Amino acid sequence: MVWGMSESFDPHLQELRRGTVVLACLRLLRTPGYGYSLLEQLESRGFTTDANTLYPLLRRLEKQGFLTSEWNTEDSRPRKFYVTSADGSSLAETLSQDWVNLSRSIASLTDDLGTPEEN
Amino acid sequence: MTTTLTERYISATTGSLPLETQSDVRAELEASIADAIESRLEQGEDPAEAERAVLTDLGDPVALAASYTDRPLHLLGPRYYLAWWRLLKLLLAIVPAAAVGGVALVQVIIGAPAGRSSGRRSAWGSPPPCTCSSG
């Protein structure tokens, strides 16, 4: 029974987490990073993401101007390094603020005494 | 050996991308896949298995290409679905009736000449008159 339940929760959890990967990328890429290194960093920090989601996402964020990229050919294999741009930083700031507001709102829903109207 | 499977995977992915992004995506994927395989090898995996596992994780190359280009994997999004559904229902009401009407009309038009020609054909059943006059 518990099994069936947690499976039906999965799509909702995925939906809720989708946007957090963008925020995590923008924060982590304040120091330059390449695809696979970022995948591992995300994993170790609890933002487990599929490679086939992350790699296209990085290019999309670059296209939108929130990341900039540069090829590094000095290492053993050439890698594309991404860095958060100024626009990316302010997007991250806005998303973080929204996250704080949302978690406050959710806390008020969870807490019975949170909403004065309900008394 | 090991490069061919990866190369084929990358070609299958980049083939449908816009030309200007193909080489960049190719080079980036090459590095990402090599990095992922390398990390599996460090954990003592067999090279062929590691490569296969990494590519399997990346999934269907066509789906990967679609997410690179923001191309949806469906013909009709929610934006046009209702309009399409209404149009389909309308056409389902009109088209069969129009087709039946059209076929009936054509039957009527070709019906008369067909009757005449069949009458002529029955006349040709007897020997033609010219054969008689020449003989």
PDB file of C-alpha atoms in Angstrom:
ATOM      1  CA  MET A   1       0.000   0.000   0.000  1.00  0.00           C
ATOM      2  CA  VAL A   2       2.779   2.363   1.004  1.00  0.00           C
ATOM      3  CA  TRP A   3       4.575   1.464  -2.221  1.00  0.00           C
ATOM      4  CA  GLY A   4       1.657   2.404  -4.411  1.00  0.00           C
ATOM      5  CA  MET A   5       1.292   5.668  -2.551  1.00  0.00           C
ATOM      6  CA  SER A   6       4.895   6.802  -2.929  1.00  0.00           C
ATOM      7  CA  GLU A   7       4.774   6.026  -6.656  1.00  0.00           C
ATOM      8  CA  SER A   8       1.759   8.233  -7.116  1.00  0.00           C
ATOM      9  CA  PHE A   9       3.585  10.993  -5.211  1.00  0.00           C
ATOM     10  CA  ASP A  10       6.531  10.960  -7.595  1.00  0.00           C
ATOM     11  CA  PRO A  11       5.135  13.178 -10.366  1.00  0.00           C
ATOM     12  CA  HIS A  12       4.126  15.798  -7.804  1.00  0.00           C
ATOM     13  CA  LEU A  13       7.540  15.773  -6.198  1.00  0.00           C
ATOM     14  CA  GLN A  14       9.200  16.106  -9.593  1.00  0.00           C
ATOM     15  CA  GLU A  15       6.927  18.995 -10.476  1.00  0.00           C
ATOM     16  CA  LEU A  16       7.761  20.773  -7.228  1.00  0.00           C
ATOM     17  CA  ARG A  17      11.510  20.294  -7.641  1.00  0.00           C
ATOM     18  CA  ARG A  18      11.801  21.232 -11.288  1.00  0.00           C
ATOM     19  CA  GLY A  19      12.542  24.902 -10.799  1.00  0.00           C
ATOM     20  CA  THR A  20      14.952  24.349  -7.939  1.00  0.00           C
ATOM     21  CA  VAL A  21      17.515  22.798 -10.305  1.00  0.00           C
ATOM     22  CA  VAL A  22      17.735  26.111 -12.179  1.00  0.00           C
ATOM     23  CA  LEU A  23      18.352  27.979  -8.949  1.00  0.00           C
ATOM     24  CA  ALA A  24      20.929  25.419  -7.807  1.00  0.00           C
ATOM     25  CA  CYS A  25      22.783  25.692 -11.142  1.00  0.00           C
ATOM     26  CA  LEU A  26      22.850  29.487 -11.021  1.00  0.00           C
ATOM     27  CA  ARG A  27      24.265  29.389  -7.474  1.00  0.00           C
ATOM     28  CA  LEU A  28      26.812  26.613  -8.096  1.00  0.00           C
ATOM     29  CA  LEU A  29      28.059  28.216 -11.309  1.00  0.00           C
ATOM     30  CA  ARG A  30      29.252  31.325  -9.537  1.00  0.00           C
ATOM     31  CA  THR A  31      32.461  29.338  -9.824  1.00  0.00           C
ATOM     32  CA  PRO A  32      32.908  28.067 -13.411  1.00  0.00           C
ATOM     33  CA  GLY A  33      31.902  24.468 -14.002  1.00  0.00           C
ATOM     34  CA  TYR A  34      31.336  22.018 -16.860  1.00  0.00           C
ATOM     35  CA  GLY A  35      28.471  19.614 -17.468  1.00  0.00           C
ATOM     36  CA  TYR A  36      29.605  16.479 -15.700  1.00  0.00           C
ATOM     37  CA  SER A  37      31.191  18.285 -12.738  1.00  0.00           C
ATOM     38  CA  LEU A  38      27.942  20.152 -12.185  1.00  0.00           C
ATOM     39  CA  LEU A  39      25.963  16.922 -12.396  1.00  0.00           C
ATOM     40  CA  GLU A  40      28.077  15.500  -9.563  1.00  0.00           C
ATOM     41  CA  GLN A  41      27.871  18.666  -7.480  1.00  0.00           C
ATOM     42  CA  LEU A  42      24.087  18.731  -7.813  1.00  0.00           C
ATOM     43  CA  GLU A  43      23.914  15.088  -6.792  1.00  0.00           C
ATOM     44  CA  SER A  44      26.109  15.555  -3.722  1.00  0.00           C
ATOM     45  CA  ARG A  45      24.025  18.539  -2.612  1.00  0.00           C
ATOM     46  CA  GLY A  46      20.728  16.699  -2.899  1.00  0.00           C
ATOM     47  CA  PHE A  47      19.519  18.070  -6.260  1.00  0.00           C
ATOM     48  CA  THR A  48      19.697  14.758  -8.113  1.00  0.00           C
ATOM     49  CA  THR A  49      19.177  15.547 -11.802  1.00  0.00           C
ATOM     50  CA  ASP A  50      19.336  13.427 -14.935  1.00  0.00           C
ATOM     51  CA  ALA A  51      22.157  14.187 -17.343  1.00  0.00           C
ATOM     52  CA  ASN A  52      19.674  14.443 -20.205  1.00  0.00           C
ATOM     53  CA  THR A  53      17.822  17.162 -18.278  1.00  0.00           C
ATOM     54  CA  LEU A  54      20.865  19.102 -17.123  1.00  0.00           C
ATOM     55  CA  TYR A  55      22.841  19.394 -20.370  1.00  0.00           C
ATOM     56  CA  PRO A  56      20.025  20.892 -22.441  1.00  0.00           C
ATOM     57  CA  LEU A  57      19.084  23.108 -19.460  1.00  0.00           C
ATOM     58  CA  LEU A  58      22.578  24.615 -19.358  1.00  0.00           C
ATOM     59  CA  ARG A  59      22.401  25.548 -23.028  1.00  0.00           C
ATOM     60  CA  ARG A  60      18.932  27.008 -22.568  1.00  0.00           C
ATOM     61  CA  LEU A  61      20.084  29.164 -19.647  1.00  0.00           C
ATOM     62  CA  GLU A  62      23.036  30.293 -21.744  1.00  0.00           C
ATOM     63  CA  LYS A  63      20.760  31.190 -24.644  1.00  0.00           C
ATOM     64  CA  GLN A  64      18.601  33.226 -22.263  1.00  0.00           C
ATOM     65  CA  GLY A  65      21.682  35.092 -21.057  1.00  0.00           C
ATOM     66  CA  PHE A  66      21.738  33.759 -17.490  1.00  0.00           C
ATOM     67  CA  LEU A  67      24.954  31.799 -18.067  1.00  0.00           C
ATOM     68  CA  THR A  68      27.987  32.517 -20.193  1.00  0.00           C
ATOM     69  CA  SER A  69      30.297  29.826 -21.502  1.00  0.00           C
ATOM     70  CA  GLU A  70      33.854  29.342 -22.596  1.00  0.00           C
ATOM     71  CA  TRP A  71      35.711  26.361 -24.012  1.00  0.00           C
ATOM     72  CA  ASN A  72      38.699  25.272 -21.976  1.00  0.00           C
ATOM     73  CA  THR A  73      41.119  23.354 -24.166  1.00  0.00           C
ATOM     74  CA  GLU A  74      44.015  23.250 -21.704  1.00  0.00           C
ATOM     75  CA  ASP A  75      42.821  20.143 -19.835  1.00  0.00           C
ATOM     76  CA  SER A  76      43.144  16.544 -21.031  1.00  0.00           C
ATOM     77  CA  ARG A  77      39.887  16.918 -22.944  1.00  0.00           C
ATOM     78  CA  PRO A  78      38.235  20.135 -24.126  1.00  0.00           C
ATOM     79  CA  ARG A  79      35.319  21.084 -21.896  1.00  0.00           C
ATOM     80  CA  LYS A  80      32.702  23.786 -22.047  1.00  0.00           C
ATOM     81  CA  PHE A  81      32.726  25.814 -18.831  1.00  0.00           C
ATOM     82  CA  TYR A  82      29.668  27.773 -17.765  1.00  0.00           C
ATOM     83  CA  VAL A  83      29.559  30.761 -15.394  1.00  0.00           C
ATOM     84  CA  THR A  84      26.557  32.605 -13.985  1.00  0.00           C
ATOM     85  CA  SER A  85      26.191  36.018 -15.635  1.00  0.00           C
ATOM     86  CA  ALA A  86      25.074  39.234 -13.921  1.00  0.00           C
ATOM     87  CA  ASP A  87      21.529  38.587 -15.184  1.00  0.00           C
ATOM     88  CA  GLY A  88      21.814  35.042 -13.869  1.00  0.00           C
ATOM     89  CA  SER A  89      22.789  36.321 -10.425  1.00  0.00           C
ATOM     90  CA  SER A  90      19.808  38.627 -10.225  1.00  0.00           C
ATOM     91  CA  LEU A  91      17.539  35.811 -11.421  1.00  0.00           C
ATOM     92  CA  ALA A  92      18.984  33.608  -8.658  1.00  0.00           C
ATOM     93  CA  GLU A  93      18.360  36.383  -6.135  1.00  0.00           C
ATOM     94  CA  THR A  94      14.728  36.723  -7.250  1.00  0.00           C
ATOM     95  CA  LEU A  95      14.168  32.960  -7.212  1.00  0.00           C
ATOM     96  CA  SER A  96      15.704  32.650  -3.733  1.00  0.00           C
ATOM     97  CA  GLN A  97      13.485  35.421  -2.401  1.00  0.00           C
ATOM     98  CA  ASP A  98      10.450  33.742  -3.923  1.00  0.00           C
ATOM     99  CA  TRP A  99      11.495  30.450  -2.360  1.00  0.00           C
ATOM    100  CA  VAL A 100      11.699  32.095   1.076  1.00  0.00           C
ATOM    101  CA  ASN A 101       8.279  33.686   0.612  1.00  0.00           C
ATOM    102  CA  LEU A 102       6.770  30.416  -0.550  1.00  0.00           C
ATOM    103  CA  SER A 103       8.139  28.406   2.331  1.00  0.00           C
ATOM    104  CA  ARG A 104       6.781  31.028   4.728  1.00  0.00           C
ATOM    105  CA  SER A 105       3.361  30.742   3.053  1.00  0.00           C
ATOM    106  CA  ILE A 106       3.478  26.966   3.177  1.00  0.00           C
ATOM    107  CA  ALA A 107       4.498  27.039   6.826  1.00  0.00           C
ATOM    108  CA  SER A 108       1.482  29.230   7.549  1.00  0.00           C
ATOM    109  CA  LEU A 109      -0.773  26.682   5.834  1.00  0.00           C
ATOM    110  CA  THR A 110       0.718  23.816   7.792  1.00  0.00           C
ATOM    111  CA  ASP A 111       0.548  25.631  11.102  1.00  0.00           C
ATOM    112  CA  ASP A 112      -3.036  25.815  12.418  1.00  0.00           C
ATOM    113  CA  LEU A 113      -2.465  29.159  14.135  1.00  0.00           C
ATOM    114  CA  GLY A 114      -0.877  30.645  11.032  1.00  0.00           C
ATOM    115  CA  THR A 115      -3.949  32.207   9.453  1.00  0.00           C
ATOM    116  CA  PRO A 116      -5.881  34.552  11.765  1.00  0.00           C
ATOM    117  CA  GLU A 117      -9.025  34.417   9.559  1.00  0.00           C
ATOM    118  CA  GLU A 118      -9.558  30.761  10.351  1.00  0.00           C
ATOM    119  CA  ASN A 119     -10.014  31.369  14.084  1.00  0.00           C
TER     120      ASN A 119
ATOM    121  CA  MET B   1      35.313  -0.254 -30.537  1.00  0.00           C
ATOM    122  CA  THR B   2      34.391   1.916 -27.588  1.00  0.00           C
ATOM    123  CA  THR B   3      34.271   5.107 -29.639  1.00  0.00           C
ATOM    124  CA  THR B   4      31.871   3.754 -32.252  1.00  0.00           C
ATOM    125  CA  LEU B   5      28.865   3.299 -29.981  1.00  0.00           C
ATOM    126  CA  THR B   6      29.345   6.738 -28.425  1.00  0.00           C
ATOM    127  CA  GLU B   7      29.996   8.285 -31.811  1.00  0.00           C
ATOM    128  CA  ARG B   8      26.834   6.743 -33.211  1.00  0.00           C
ATOM    129  CA  TYR B   9      24.864   7.963 -30.198  1.00  0.00           C
ATOM    130  CA  ILE B  10      26.206  11.506 -30.588  1.00  0.00           C
ATOM    131  CA  SER B  11      25.549  11.523 -34.334  1.00  0.00           C
ATOM    132  CA  ALA B  12      21.995  10.328 -33.737  1.00  0.00           C
ATOM    133  CA  THR B  13      21.513  13.183 -31.263  1.00  0.00           C
ATOM    134  CA  THR B  14      23.139  16.016 -33.186  1.00  0.00           C
ATOM    135  CA  GLY B  15      21.871  15.028 -36.640  1.00  0.00           C
ATOM    136  CA  SER B  16      18.524  16.735 -36.213  1.00  0.00           C
ATOM    137  CA  LEU B  17      19.887  19.857 -34.474  1.00  0.00           C
ATOM    138  CA  PRO B  18      20.293  23.187 -36.273  1.00  0.00           C
ATOM    139  CA  LEU B  19      23.593  23.236 -38.198  1.00  0.00           C
ATOM    140  CA  GLU B  20      25.094  26.116 -36.222  1.00  0.00           C
ATOM    141  CA  THR B  21      24.797  24.269 -32.899  1.00  0.00           C
ATOM    142  CA  GLN B  22      25.732  20.767 -34.094  1.00  0.00           C
ATOM    143  CA  SER B  23      29.502  20.893 -33.640  1.00  0.00           C
ATOM    144  CA  ASP B  24      29.274  22.645 -30.270  1.00  0.00           C
ATOM    145  CA  VAL B  25      26.752  20.134 -28.877  1.00  0.00           C
ATOM    146  CA  ARG B  26      28.823  17.304 -30.319  1.00  0.00           C
ATOM    147  CA  ALA B  27      32.022  18.460 -28.623  1.00  0.00           C
ATOM    148  CA  GLU B  28      30.233  19.080 -25.329  1.00  0.00           C
ATOM    149  CA  LEU B  29      28.512  15.689 -25.384  1.00  0.00           C
ATOM    150  CA  GLU B  30      31.801  13.965 -26.212  1.00  0.00           C
ATOM    151  CA  ALA B  31      33.379  15.487 -23.100  1.00  0.00           C
ATOM    152  CA  SER B  32      30.362  14.813 -20.861  1.00  0.00           C
ATOM    153  CA  ILE B  33      30.094  11.187 -21.957  1.00  0.00           C
ATOM    154  CA  ALA B  34      33.850  10.633 -21.630  1.00  0.00           C
ATOM    155  CA  ASP B  35      33.757  12.163 -18.118  1.00  0.00           C
ATOM    156  CA  ALA B  36      30.869   9.923 -17.078  1.00  0.00           C
ATOM    157  CA  ILE B  37      32.522   6.786 -18.481  1.00  0.00           C
ATOM    158  CA  GLU B  38      35.791   7.702 -16.784  1.00  0.00           C
ATOM    159  CA  SER B  39      34.117   8.018 -13.401  1.00  0.00           C
ATOM    160  CA  ARG B  40      32.540   4.571 -13.833  1.00  0.00           C
ATOM    161  CA  LEU B  41      35.907   3.090 -14.842  1.00  0.00           C
ATOM    162  CA  GLU B  42      37.428   4.511 -11.670  1.00  0.00           C
ATOM    163  CA  GLN B  43      34.908   2.439  -9.744  1.00  0.00           C
ATOM    164  CA  GLY B  44      36.224  -0.641 -11.525  1.00  0.00           C
ATOM    165  CA  GLU B  45      33.538  -1.122 -14.170  1.00  0.00           C
ATOM    166  CA  ASP B  46      34.164  -2.919 -17.422  1.00  0.00           C
ATOM    167  CA  PRO B  47      34.766  -0.329 -20.219  1.00  0.00           C
ATOM    168  CA  ALA B  48      32.078  -1.654 -22.582  1.00  0.00           C
ATOM    169  CA  GLU B  49      29.539  -1.891 -19.758  1.00  0.00           C
ATOM    170  CA  ALA B  50      30.405   1.584 -18.503  1.00  0.00           C
ATOM    171  CA  GLU B  51      29.872   3.072 -21.956  1.00  0.00           C
ATOM    172  CA  ARG B  52      26.589   1.262 -22.405  1.00  0.00           C
ATOM    173  CA  ALA B  53      25.366   2.358 -18.963  1.00  0.00           C
ATOM    174  CA  VAL B  54      26.249   6.008 -19.564  1.00  0.00           C
ATOM    175  CA  LEU B  55      24.482   6.085 -22.933  1.00  0.00           C
ATOM    176  CA  THR B  56      21.460   4.249 -21.519  1.00  0.00           C
ATOM    177  CA  ASP B  57      21.232   6.862 -18.765  1.00  0.00           C
ATOM    178  CA  LEU B  58      21.188   9.603 -21.394  1.00  0.00           C
ATOM    179  CA  GLY B  59      18.216   7.858 -23.003  1.00  0.00           C
ATOM    180  CA  ASP B  60      16.737   7.990 -26.488  1.00  0.00           C
ATOM    181  CA  PRO B  61      18.934  10.266 -28.652  1.00  0.00           C
ATOM    182  CA  VAL B  62      15.859  11.622 -30.422  1.00  0.00           C
ATOM    183  CA  ALA B  63      14.354  12.671 -27.085  1.00  0.00           C
ATOM    184  CA  LEU B  64      17.665  14.259 -26.079  1.00  0.00           C
ATOM    185  CA  ALA B  65      17.806  16.158 -29.367  1.00  0.00           C
ATOM    186  CA  ALA B  66      14.235  17.323 -28.788  1.00  0.00           C
ATOM    187  CA  SER B  67      15.095  18.785 -25.408  1.00  0.00           C
ATOM    188  CA  TYR B  68      18.141  20.538 -26.909  1.00  0.00           C
ATOM    189  CA  THR B  69      15.914  22.285 -29.421  1.00  0.00           C
ATOM    190  CA  ASP B  70      12.894  22.795 -27.116  1.00  0.00           C
ATOM    191  CA  ARG B  71      10.964  20.756 -29.645  1.00  0.00           C
ATOM    192  CA  PRO B  72       7.886  19.181 -28.028  1.00  0.00           C
ATOM    193  CA  LEU B  73       7.399  15.440 -28.562  1.00  0.00           C
ATOM    194  CA  HIS B  74       3.746  15.806 -29.467  1.00  0.00           C
ATOM    195  CA  LEU B  75       1.967  17.235 -32.496  1.00  0.00           C
ATOM    196  CA  LEU B  76      -0.635  19.289 -30.663  1.00  0.00           C
ATOM    197  CA  GLY B  77       0.022  21.130 -27.433  1.00  0.00           C
ATOM    198  CA  PRO B  78      -2.718  22.212 -25.002  1.00  0.00           C
ATOM    199  CA  ARG B  79      -2.856  25.513 -26.876  1.00  0.00           C
ATOM    200  CA  TYR B  80      -4.363  24.020 -30.054  1.00  0.00           C
ATOM    201  CA  TYR B  81      -5.859  20.814 -28.743  1.00  0.00           C
ATOM    202  CA  LEU B  82      -9.420  22.111 -28.168  1.00  0.00           C
ATOM    203  CA  ALA B  83      -9.542  23.947 -31.498  1.00  0.00           C
ATOM    204  CA  TRP B  84      -8.318  20.790 -33.213  1.00  0.00           C
ATOM    205  CA  TRP B  85     -10.896  18.628 -31.386  1.00  0.00           C
ATOM    206  CA  ARG B  86     -13.796  20.942 -32.327  1.00  0.00           C
ATOM    207  CA  LEU B  87     -12.670  21.063 -35.932  1.00  0.00           C
ATOM    208  CA  LEU B  88     -12.357  17.289 -36.000  1.00  0.00           C
ATOM    209  CA  LYS B  89     -15.919  16.833 -34.702  1.00  0.00           C
ATOM    210  CA  LEU B  90     -17.224  19.356 -37.217  1.00  0.00           C
ATOM    211  CA  LEU B  91     -15.419  17.607 -40.054  1.00  0.00           C
ATOM    212  CA  LEU B  92     -16.693  14.220 -38.880  1.00  0.00           C
ATOM    213  CA  ALA B  93     -20.222  15.569 -39.263  1.00  0.00           C
ATOM    214  CA  ILE B  94     -19.678  17.244 -42.628  1.00  0.00           C
ATOM    215  CA  VAL B  95     -17.229  15.080 -44.537  1.00  0.00           C
ATOM    216  CA  PRO B  96     -19.071  11.703 -44.544  1.00  0.00           C
ATOM    217  CA  ALA B  97     -22.353  13.390 -45.560  1.00  0.00           C
ATOM    218  CA  ALA B  98     -20.592  15.377 -48.294  1.00  0.00           C
ATOM    219  CA  ALA B  99     -18.834  12.235 -49.494  1.00  0.00           C
ATOM    220  CA  VAL B 100     -22.063  10.245 -49.676  1.00  0.00           C
ATOM    221  CA  GLY B 101     -23.767  13.141 -51.480  1.00  0.00           C
ATOM    222  CA  GLY B 102     -20.842  13.492 -53.886  1.00  0.00           C
ATOM    223  CA  VAL B 103     -20.733   9.811 -54.702  1.00  0.00           C
ATOM    224  CA  ALA B 104     -24.521   9.769 -55.264  1.00  0.00           C
ATOM    225  CA  LEU B 105     -24.271  12.769 -57.602  1.00  0.00           C
ATOM    226  CA  VAL B 106     -21.480  11.161 -59.631  1.00  0.00           C
ATOM    227  CA  GLN B 107     -23.504   7.938 -59.840  1.00  0.00           C
ATOM    228  CA  VAL B 108     -26.450   9.902 -61.258  1.00  0.00           C
ATOM    229  CA  ILE B 109     -24.250  11.749 -63.787  1.00  0.00           C
ATOM    230  CA  ILE B 110     -22.453   8.650 -65.112  1.00  0.00           C
ATOM    231  CA  GLY B 111     -25.550   6.533 -64.720  1.00  0.00           C
ATOM    232  CA  ALA B 112     -27.235   7.708 -67.946  1.00  0.00           C
ATOM    233  CA  PRO B 113     -24.271   7.319 -70.402  1.00  0.00           C
ATOM    234  CA  ALA B 114     -23.457   3.976 -68.817  1.00  0.00           C
ATOM    235  CA  GLY B 115     -26.996   2.795 -69.580  1.00  0.00           C
ATOM    236  CA  ARG B 116     -26.704   3.957 -73.211  1.00  0.00           C
ATOM    237  CA  SER B 117     -23.296   2.358 -73.763  1.00  0.00           C
ATOM    238  CA  SER B 118     -24.492  -0.911 -72.304  1.00  0.00           C
ATOM    239  CA  GLY B 119     -27.396  -0.772 -74.755  1.00  0.00           C
ATOM    240  CA  ARG B 120     -24.925  -0.241 -77.616  1.00  0.00           C
ATOM    241  CA  ARG B 121     -22.755  -3.059 -76.373  1.00  0.00           C
ATOM    242  CA  SER B 122     -25.776  -5.403 -76.514  1.00  0.00           C
ATOM    243  CA  ALA B 123     -26.356  -4.329 -80.138  1.00  0.00           C
ATOM    244  CA  TRP B 124     -22.717  -5.273 -80.948  1.00  0.00           C
ATOM    245  CA  GLY B 125     -23.563  -8.734 -79.716  1.00  0.00           C
ATOM    246  CA  SER B 126     -24.772  -9.537 -83.224  1.00  0.00           C
ATOM    247  CA  PRO B 127     -22.169  -9.500 -86.082  1.00  0.00           C
ATOM    248  CA  PRO B 128     -21.305  -5.926 -87.310  1.00  0.00           C
ATOM    249  CA  PRO B 129     -22.977  -4.930 -90.584  1.00  0.00           C
ATOM    250  CA  CYS B 130     -19.693  -4.045 -92.373  1.00  0.00           C
ATOM    251  CA  THR B 131     -18.507  -7.682 -92.295  1.00  0.00           C
ATOM    252  CA  CYS B 132     -21.656  -8.712 -94.097  1.00  0.00           C
ATOM    253  CA  SER B 133     -21.315  -6.060 -96.874  1.00  0.00           C
ATOM    254  CA  SER B 134     -17.602  -6.875 -97.591  1.00  0.00           C
ATOM    255  CA  GLY B 135     -18.310 -10.621 -97.715  1.00  0.00           C
TER     256      GLY B 135
END
